[in-house]
CSV table of C-alpha atoms in Angstrom, one decimal:
chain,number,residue,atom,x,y,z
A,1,UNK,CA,15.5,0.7,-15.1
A,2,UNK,CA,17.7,-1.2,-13.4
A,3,UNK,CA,17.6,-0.2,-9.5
A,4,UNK,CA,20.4,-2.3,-8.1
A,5,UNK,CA,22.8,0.5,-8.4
A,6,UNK,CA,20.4,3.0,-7.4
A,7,UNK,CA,20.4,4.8,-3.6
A,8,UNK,CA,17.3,4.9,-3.8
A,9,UNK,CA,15.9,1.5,-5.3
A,10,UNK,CA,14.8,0.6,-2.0
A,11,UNK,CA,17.8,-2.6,-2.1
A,12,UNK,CA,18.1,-2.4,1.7
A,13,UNK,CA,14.2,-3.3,2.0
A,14,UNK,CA,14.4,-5.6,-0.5
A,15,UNK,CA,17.5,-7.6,1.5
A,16,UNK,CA,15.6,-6.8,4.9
A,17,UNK,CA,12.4,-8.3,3.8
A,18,UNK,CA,14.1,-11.3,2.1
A,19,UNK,CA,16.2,-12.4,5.1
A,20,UNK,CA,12.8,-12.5,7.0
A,21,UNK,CA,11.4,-14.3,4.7
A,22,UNK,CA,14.3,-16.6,4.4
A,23,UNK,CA,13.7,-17.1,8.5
A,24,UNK,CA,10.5,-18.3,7.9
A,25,UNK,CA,8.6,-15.3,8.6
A,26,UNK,CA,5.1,-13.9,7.2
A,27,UNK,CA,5.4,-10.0,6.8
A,28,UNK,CA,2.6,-7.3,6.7
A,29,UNK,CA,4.0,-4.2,5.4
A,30,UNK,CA,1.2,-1.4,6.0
A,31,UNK,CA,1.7,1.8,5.2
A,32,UNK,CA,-0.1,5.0,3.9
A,33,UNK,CA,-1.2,5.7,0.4
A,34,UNK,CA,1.8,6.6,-2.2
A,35,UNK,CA,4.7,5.7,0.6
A,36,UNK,CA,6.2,3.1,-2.1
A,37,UNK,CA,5.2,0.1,-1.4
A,38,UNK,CA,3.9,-1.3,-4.5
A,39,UNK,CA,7.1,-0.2,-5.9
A,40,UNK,CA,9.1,-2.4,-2.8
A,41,UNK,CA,6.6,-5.3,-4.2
A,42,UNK,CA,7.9,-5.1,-7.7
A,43,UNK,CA,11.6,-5.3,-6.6
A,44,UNK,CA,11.2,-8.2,-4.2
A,45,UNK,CA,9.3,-9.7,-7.4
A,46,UNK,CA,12.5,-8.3,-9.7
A,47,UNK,CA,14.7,-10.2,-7.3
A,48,UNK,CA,13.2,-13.3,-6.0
A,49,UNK,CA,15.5,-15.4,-8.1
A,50,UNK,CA,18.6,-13.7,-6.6
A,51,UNK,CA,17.8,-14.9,-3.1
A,52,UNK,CA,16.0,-18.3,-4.3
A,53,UNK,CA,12.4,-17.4,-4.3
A,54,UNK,CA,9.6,-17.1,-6.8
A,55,UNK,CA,7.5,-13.8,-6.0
A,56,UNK,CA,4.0,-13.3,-6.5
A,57,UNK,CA,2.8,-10.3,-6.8
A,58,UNK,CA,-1.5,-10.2,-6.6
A,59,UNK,CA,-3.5,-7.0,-6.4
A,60,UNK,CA,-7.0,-8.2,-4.7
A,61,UNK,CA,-8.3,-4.1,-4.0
A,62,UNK,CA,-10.4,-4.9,-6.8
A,63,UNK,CA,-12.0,-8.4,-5.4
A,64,UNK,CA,-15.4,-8.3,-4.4
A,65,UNK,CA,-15.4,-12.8,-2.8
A,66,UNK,CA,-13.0,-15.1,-1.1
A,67,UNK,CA,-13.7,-16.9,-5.1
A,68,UNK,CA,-12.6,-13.3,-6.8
A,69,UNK,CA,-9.6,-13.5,-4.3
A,70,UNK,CA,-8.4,-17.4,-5.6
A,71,UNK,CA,-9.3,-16.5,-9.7
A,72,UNK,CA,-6.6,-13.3,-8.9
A,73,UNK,CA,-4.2,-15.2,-7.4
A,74,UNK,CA,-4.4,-17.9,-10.0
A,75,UNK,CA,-4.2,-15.3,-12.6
A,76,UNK,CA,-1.1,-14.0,-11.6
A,77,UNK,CA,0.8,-17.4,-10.8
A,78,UNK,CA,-0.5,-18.3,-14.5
A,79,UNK,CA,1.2,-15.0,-16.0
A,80,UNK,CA,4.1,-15.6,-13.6
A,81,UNK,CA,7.8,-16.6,-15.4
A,82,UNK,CA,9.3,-19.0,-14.0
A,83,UNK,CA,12.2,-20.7,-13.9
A,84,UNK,CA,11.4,-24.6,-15.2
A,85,UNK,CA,8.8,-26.7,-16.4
A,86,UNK,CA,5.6,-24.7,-17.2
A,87,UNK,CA,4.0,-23.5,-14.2
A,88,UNK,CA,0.3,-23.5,-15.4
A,89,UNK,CA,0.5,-27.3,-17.0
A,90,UNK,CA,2.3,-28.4,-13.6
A,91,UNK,CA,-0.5,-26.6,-11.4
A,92,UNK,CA,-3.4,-27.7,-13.6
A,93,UNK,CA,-2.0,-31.3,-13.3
A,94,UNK,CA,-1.5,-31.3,-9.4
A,95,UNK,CA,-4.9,-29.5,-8.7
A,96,UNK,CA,-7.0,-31.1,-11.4
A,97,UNK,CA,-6.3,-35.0,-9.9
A,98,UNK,CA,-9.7,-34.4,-8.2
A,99,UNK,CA,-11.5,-33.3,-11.0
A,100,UNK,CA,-14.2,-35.6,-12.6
A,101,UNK,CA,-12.4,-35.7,-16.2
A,102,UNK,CA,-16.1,-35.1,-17.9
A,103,UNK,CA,-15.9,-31.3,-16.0
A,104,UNK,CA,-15.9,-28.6,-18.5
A,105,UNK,CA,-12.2,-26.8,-18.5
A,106,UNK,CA,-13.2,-24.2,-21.2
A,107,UNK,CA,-11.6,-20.7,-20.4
A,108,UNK,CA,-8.3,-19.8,-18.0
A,109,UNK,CA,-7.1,-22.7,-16.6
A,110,UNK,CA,-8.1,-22.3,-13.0
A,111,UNK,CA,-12.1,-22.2,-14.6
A,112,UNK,CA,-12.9,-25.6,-13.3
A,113,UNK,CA,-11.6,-25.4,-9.4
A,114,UNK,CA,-13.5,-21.9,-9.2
A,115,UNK,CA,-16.8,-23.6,-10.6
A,116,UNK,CA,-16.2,-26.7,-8.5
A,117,UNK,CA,-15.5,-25.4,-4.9
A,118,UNK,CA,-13.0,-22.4,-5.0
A,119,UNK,CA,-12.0,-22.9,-1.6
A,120,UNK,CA,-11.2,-26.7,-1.8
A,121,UNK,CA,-8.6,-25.5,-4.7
A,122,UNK,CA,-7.6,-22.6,-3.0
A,123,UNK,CA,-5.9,-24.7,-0.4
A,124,UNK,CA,-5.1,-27.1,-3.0
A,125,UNK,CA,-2.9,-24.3,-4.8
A,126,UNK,CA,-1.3,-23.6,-1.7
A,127,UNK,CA,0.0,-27.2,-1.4
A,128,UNK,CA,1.0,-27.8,-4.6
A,129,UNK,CA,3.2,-24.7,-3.7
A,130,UNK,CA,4.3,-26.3,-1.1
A,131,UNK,CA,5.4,-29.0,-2.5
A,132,UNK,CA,6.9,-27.9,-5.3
A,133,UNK,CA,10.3,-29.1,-5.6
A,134,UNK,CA,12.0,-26.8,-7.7
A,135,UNK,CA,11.2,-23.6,-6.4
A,136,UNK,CA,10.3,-21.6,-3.2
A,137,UNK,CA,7.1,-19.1,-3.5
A,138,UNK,CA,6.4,-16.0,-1.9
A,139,UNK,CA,2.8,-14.4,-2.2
A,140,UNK,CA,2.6,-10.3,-2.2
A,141,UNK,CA,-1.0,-9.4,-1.4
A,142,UNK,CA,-0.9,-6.2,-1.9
A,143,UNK,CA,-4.3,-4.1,-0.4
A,144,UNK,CA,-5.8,-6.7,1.3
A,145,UNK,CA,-7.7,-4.5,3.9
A,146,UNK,CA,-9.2,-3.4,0.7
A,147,UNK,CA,-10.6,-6.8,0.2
A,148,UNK,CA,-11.5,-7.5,3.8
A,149,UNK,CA,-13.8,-4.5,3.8
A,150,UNK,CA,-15.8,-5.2,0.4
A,151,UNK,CA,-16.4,-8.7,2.7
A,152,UNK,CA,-17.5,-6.6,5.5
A,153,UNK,CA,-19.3,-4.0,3.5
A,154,UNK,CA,-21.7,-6.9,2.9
A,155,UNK,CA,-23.0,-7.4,6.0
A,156,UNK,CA,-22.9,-10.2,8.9
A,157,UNK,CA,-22.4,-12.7,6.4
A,158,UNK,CA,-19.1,-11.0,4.9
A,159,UNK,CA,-17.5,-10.6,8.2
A,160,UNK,CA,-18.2,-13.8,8.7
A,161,UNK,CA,-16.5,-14.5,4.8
A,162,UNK,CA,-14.0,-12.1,6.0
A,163,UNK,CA,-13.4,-14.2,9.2
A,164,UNK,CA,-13.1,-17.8,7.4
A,165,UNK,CA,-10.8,-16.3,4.6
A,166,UNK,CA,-8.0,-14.9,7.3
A,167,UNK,CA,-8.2,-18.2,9.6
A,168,UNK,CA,-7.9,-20.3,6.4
A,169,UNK,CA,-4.9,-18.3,5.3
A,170,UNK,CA,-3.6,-18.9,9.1
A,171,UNK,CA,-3.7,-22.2,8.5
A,172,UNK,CA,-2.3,-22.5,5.2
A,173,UNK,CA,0.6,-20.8,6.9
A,174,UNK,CA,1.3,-23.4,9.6
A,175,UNK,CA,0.3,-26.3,7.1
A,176,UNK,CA,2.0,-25.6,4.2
A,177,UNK,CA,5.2,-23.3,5.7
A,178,UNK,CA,6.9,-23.2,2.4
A,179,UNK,CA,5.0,-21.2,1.0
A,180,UNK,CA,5.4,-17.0,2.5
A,181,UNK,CA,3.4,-14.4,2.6
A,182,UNK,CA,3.9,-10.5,2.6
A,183,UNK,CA,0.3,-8.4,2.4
A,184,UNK,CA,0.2,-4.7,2.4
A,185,UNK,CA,-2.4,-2.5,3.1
A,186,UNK,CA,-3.1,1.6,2.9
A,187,UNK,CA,-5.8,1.3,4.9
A,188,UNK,CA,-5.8,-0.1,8.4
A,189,UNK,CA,-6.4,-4.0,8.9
A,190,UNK,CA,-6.7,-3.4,12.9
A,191,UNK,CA,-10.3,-1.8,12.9
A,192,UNK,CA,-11.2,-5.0,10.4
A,193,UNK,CA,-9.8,-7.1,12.0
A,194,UNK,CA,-11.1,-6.5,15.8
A,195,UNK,CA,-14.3,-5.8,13.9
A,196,UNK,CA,-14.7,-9.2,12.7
A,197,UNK,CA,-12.5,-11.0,15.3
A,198,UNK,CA,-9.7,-11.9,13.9
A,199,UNK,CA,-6.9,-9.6,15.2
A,200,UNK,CA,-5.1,-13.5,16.3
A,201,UNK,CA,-4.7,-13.9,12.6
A,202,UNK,CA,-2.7,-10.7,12.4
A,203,UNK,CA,-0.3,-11.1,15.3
A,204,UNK,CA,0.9,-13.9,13.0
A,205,UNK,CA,2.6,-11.2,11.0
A,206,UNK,CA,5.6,-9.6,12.0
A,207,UNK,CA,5.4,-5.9,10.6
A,208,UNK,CA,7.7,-4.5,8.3
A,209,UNK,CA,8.0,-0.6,8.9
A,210,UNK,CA,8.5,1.3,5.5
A,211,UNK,CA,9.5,4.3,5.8
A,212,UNK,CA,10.4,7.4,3.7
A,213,UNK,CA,13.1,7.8,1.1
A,214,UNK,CA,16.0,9.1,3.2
A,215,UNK,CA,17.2,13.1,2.5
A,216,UNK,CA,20.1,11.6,0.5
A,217,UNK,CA,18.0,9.2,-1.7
A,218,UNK,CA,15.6,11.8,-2.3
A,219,UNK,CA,18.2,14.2,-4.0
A,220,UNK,CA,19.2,11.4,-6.0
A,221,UNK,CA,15.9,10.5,-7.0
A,222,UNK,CA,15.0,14.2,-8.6
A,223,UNK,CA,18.0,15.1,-9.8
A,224,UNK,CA,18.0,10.9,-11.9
A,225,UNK,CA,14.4,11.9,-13.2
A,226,UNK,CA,15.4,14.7,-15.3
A,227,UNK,CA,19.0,13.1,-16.2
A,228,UNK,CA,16.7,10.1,-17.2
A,229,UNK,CA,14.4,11.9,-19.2
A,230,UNK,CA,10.9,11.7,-17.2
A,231,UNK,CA,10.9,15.7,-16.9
A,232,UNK,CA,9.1,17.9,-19.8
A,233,UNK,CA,10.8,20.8,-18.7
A,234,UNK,CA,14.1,19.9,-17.6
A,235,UNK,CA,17.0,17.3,-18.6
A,236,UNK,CA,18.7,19.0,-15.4
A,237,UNK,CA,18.4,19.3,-11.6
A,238,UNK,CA,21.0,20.7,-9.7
A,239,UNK,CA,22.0,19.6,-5.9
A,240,UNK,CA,20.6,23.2,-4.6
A,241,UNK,CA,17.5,22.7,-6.2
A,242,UNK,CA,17.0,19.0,-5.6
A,243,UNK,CA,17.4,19.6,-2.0
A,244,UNK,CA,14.9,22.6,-2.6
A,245,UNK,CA,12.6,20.2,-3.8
A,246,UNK,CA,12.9,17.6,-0.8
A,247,UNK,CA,12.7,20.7,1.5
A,248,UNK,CA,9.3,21.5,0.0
A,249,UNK,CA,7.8,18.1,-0.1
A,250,UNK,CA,8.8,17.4,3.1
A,251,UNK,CA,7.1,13.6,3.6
A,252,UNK,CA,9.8,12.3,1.5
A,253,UNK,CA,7.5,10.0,-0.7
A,254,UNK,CA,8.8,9.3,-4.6
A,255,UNK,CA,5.3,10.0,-5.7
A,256,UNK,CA,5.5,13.7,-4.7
A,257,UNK,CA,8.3,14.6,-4.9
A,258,UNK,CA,8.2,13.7,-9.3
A,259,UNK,CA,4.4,15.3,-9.0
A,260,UNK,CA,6.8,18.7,-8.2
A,261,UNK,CA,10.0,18.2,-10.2
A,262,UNK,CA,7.5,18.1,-13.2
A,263,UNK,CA,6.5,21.4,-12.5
A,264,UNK,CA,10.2,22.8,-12.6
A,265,UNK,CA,11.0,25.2,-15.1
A,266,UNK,CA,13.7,27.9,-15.4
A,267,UNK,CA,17.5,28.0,-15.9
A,268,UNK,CA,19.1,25.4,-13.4
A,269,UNK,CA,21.0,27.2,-10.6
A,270,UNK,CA,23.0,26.5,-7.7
A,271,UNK,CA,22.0,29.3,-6.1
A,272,UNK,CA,19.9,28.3,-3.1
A,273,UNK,CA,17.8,31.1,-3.1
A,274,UNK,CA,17.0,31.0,-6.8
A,275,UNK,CA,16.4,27.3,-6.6
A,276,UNK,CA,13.7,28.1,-3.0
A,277,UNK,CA,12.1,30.9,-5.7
A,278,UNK,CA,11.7,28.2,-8.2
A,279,UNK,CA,10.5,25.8,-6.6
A,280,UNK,CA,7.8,28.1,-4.9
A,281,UNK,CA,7.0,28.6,-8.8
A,282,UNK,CA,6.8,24.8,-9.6
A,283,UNK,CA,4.6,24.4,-6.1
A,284,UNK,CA,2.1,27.0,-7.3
A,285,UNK,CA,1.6,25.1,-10.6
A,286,UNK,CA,1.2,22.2,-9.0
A,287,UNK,CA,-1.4,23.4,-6.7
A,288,UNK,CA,-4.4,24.3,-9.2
A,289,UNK,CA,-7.4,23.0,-9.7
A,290,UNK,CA,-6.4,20.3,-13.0
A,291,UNK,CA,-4.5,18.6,-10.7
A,292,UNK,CA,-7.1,16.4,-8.5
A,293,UNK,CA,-5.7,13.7,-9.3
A,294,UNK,CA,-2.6,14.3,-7.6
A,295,UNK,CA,-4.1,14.9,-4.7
A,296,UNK,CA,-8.1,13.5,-4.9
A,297,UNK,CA,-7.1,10.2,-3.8
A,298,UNK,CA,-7.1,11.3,-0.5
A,299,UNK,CA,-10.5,12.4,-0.3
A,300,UNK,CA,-11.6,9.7,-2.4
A,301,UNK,CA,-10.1,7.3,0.2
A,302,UNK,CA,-12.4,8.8,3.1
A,303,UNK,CA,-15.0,8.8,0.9
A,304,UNK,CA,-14.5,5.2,0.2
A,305,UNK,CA,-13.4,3.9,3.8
A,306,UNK,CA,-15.2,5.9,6.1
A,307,UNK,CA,-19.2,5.9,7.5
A,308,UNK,CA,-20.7,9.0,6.6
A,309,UNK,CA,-20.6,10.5,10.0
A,310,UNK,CA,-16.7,9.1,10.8
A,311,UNK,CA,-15.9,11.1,7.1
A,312,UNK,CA,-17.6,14.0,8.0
A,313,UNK,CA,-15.6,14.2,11.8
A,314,UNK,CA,-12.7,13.2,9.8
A,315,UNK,CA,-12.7,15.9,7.2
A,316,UNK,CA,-13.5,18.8,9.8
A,317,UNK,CA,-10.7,17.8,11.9
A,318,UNK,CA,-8.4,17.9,9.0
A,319,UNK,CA,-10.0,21.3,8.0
A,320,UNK,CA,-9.3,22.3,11.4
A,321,UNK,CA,-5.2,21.5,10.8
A,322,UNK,CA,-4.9,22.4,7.7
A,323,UNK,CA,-3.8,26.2,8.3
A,324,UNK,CA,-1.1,25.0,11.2
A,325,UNK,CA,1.9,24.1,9.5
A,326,UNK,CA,2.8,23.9,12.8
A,327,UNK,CA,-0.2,21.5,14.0
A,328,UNK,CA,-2.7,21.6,16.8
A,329,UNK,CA,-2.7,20.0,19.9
A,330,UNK,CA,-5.6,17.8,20.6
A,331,UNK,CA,-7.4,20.2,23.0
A,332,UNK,CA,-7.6,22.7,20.3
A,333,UNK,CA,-8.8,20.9,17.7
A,334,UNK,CA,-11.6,19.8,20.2
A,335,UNK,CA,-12.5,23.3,20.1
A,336,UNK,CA,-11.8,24.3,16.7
A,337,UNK,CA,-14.3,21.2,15.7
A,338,UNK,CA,-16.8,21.5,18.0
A,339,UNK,CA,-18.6,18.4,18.0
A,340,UNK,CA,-20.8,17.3,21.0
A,341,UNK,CA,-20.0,13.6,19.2
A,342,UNK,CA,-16.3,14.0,19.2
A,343,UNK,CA,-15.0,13.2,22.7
A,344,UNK,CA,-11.8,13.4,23.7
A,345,UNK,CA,-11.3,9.5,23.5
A,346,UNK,CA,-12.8,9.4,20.2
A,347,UNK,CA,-10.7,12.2,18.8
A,348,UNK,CA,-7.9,9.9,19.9
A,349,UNK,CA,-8.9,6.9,18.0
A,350,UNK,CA,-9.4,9.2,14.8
A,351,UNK,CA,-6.4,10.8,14.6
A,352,UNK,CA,-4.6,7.5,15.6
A,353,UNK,CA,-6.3,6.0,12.2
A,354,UNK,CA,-5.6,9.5,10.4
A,355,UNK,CA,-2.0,8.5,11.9
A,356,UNK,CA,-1.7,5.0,10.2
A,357,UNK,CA,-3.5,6.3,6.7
A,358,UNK,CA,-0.8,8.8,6.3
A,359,UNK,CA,-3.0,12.2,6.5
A,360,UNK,CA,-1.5,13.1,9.6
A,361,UNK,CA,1.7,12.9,11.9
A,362,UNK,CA,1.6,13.1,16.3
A,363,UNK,CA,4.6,14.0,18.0
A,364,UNK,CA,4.0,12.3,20.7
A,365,UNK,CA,1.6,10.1,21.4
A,366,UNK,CA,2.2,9.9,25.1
A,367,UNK,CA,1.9,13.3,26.0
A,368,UNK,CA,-0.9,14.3,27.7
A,369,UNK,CA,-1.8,17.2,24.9
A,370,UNK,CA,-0.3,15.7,21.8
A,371,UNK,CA,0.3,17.9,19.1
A,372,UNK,CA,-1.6,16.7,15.2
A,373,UNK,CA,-0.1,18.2,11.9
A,374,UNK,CA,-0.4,17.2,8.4
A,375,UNK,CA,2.2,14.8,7.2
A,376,UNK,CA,2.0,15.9,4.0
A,377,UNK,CA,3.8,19.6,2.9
A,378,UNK,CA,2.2,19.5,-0.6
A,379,UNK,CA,-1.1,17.6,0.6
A,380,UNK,CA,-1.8,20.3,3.5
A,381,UNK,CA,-1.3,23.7,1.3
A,382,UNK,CA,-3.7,21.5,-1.2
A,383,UNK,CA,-6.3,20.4,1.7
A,384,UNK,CA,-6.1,24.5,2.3
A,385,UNK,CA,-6.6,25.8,-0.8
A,386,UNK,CA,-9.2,23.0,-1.7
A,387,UNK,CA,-10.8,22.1,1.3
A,388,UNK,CA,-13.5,19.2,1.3
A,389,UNK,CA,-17.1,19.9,2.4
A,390,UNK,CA,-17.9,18.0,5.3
A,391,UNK,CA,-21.1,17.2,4.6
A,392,UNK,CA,-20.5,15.7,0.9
């Protein structure tokens, strides 16, 4: 699909991001788990050539070593279409000028710098990049806090990976400046990072604040997925229902709000109170038990990403706000807890990660009682229904 044209193709992003870039800026998007971000990677990568850039996009969540991060990256430059001579011949000539000719080059072509020393040809890469004189790159590491914390899952001597990879990417920066980077990240990089000491890495970053699809682009959004054909049940949305729809979902995200527009069914009306009735009826076939995986990821992600007492705080607290549409204010959920663990300070820090992961929104942080509530419409009457054990 083309999304030029579209409200809610996310062009204003795409421009904002670019024009950063284009002012020599390094970007770190975070943002919670199905905000859109991935999607605003694949436009920037769709228009790179439009503003004079060749975009990268590399998913590392699955890399396990700083030599499982360089074989990625090289992967994806290899697969990349370019403009120009061929990029993989050019590379392989540029980085393999150090490479004893007798070295065997069997498999992908980046085979020979990972078995020689990875991070010798990692940098390489970067330079070559550099120096390219036909084109400008832009790397998208998309879930790098992912990757940090396999490194730091390992022990002292994966923070200590995790450490040397982020100062060598600081450097590569400075060095070789024609070369940009944009990472993203569902999880947060700050607890990493002060973990392993090197939150002076980050602050070279200037964050990039995604944010929802607006009330307007999230009307046209439903009501384009059935006039496009991705709806089972419908090949129409009307405006009353559409806005019925956004209503419901409330954290406008495109990810929920096409989970409940494929539950639709009925006659389309404009009536508002039919639509509100059928979208009740689409929200209680959505929220059954076959569909975990619309809404186990965010269990999953405690389970992955959280110490077994963190998840289990974690998890009661979000029991505990669960029934509020309304939210809790922190002294309440102190009670409603009741943890001689959880202080008042630490309840803070959780719900301030909770915050940043997307489980939760505060109103305001400097109050002196803050009030906590679910972010999530669809996620909160799911976290009800279903709630997670605390101790699993």
């Amino acid at each position: 699909m083309d999304y030029t044209s579209k409200s809610y193709g996310r062009n204003d992003d795409v421009a904002a991001i670019y024009k950063l870039i284009d002012a020599g800026t390094d970007i770190s998007m975070p943002g919670p788990r199905r905000l859109g971000k991935t999607f605003v990677l694949e436009r920037l990568v769709e228009a790179g050539h439009v503003h004079g850039w060749e975009a990268i996009k590399v998913e590392v969540a699955g890399c396990k070593d700083t030599r499982g991060f360089f074989r990625q990256l090289c992967d994806r430059i290899g697969k990349h279409r370019s403009s120009g001579k061929n990029i993989v011949a050019w590379l392989s000539q540029r980085l393999g000028q150090a490479i004893d000719p007798r070295t065997d080059t069997n498999g992908a072509w980046y085979q020979s710098f990972i078995t020689l020393d990875h991070e010798t040809y990692f940098e390489r890469l970067i330079k070559a990049l550099h120096e390219d004189p036909n084109r400008r790159w832009l790397l998208l590491i998309d879930e790098l806090p992912i990757f940090l914390k396999a490194l730091h899952d390992q022990g002292p001597q994966g923070i200590e990976a995790a450490r040397t990879f982020m100062n060598l990417t600081s450097r590569l920066r400075v060095d070789y400046p024609n070369v940009r980077w944009l990472i993203t990240g569902s999880i947060g990089l700050e607890p990493l990072a002060q973990a392993g000491n090197y939150m002076g890495v980050l602050a070279k970053f200037q964050t990039y604040g995604l944010t929802t699809l607006s009330e307007i682009q999230a009307r046209d959004f439903v009501m384009d997925l059935a006039q496009t054909g991705r709806l089972v049940d419908r090949q129409l949305i009307t405006v009353a229902e559409a806005d019925a729809i956004v209503q419901a979902v409330g954290w406008r995200a495109a990810f929920y709000l096409e989970a409940l527009a494929k539950k639709l069914a009925g006659t389309p009306t404009e009536n508002a109170q039919e639509a509100a009735a059928l979208i009740e009826t689409a929200m209680s076939r959505l929220l059954q038990p076959n569909e975990l995986a619309t809404f186990g990821v965010w269990e999953e992600h405690l389970s992955k990403h959280y110490p077994d007492a963190d998840r289990a705080i974690a998890i009661a607290v979000l029991n505990s706000l669960a029934p509020h549409p309304q939210g809790l204010d922190f002294d309440r959920v102190l009670a409603a807890v009741n943890q001689p663990s959880l202080t008042r300070e630490s309840l803070r820090k959780l719900l301030m990660r909770l915050d940043v992961e997307g489980f939760i929104t505060i109103d305001d942080w400097g109050a002196d009682n803050p009030v906590a509530a679910f972010r999530n419409v669809l996620l909160r009457r799911w976290w009800t229904r279903f709630p997670p054990q605390a101790n699993s």
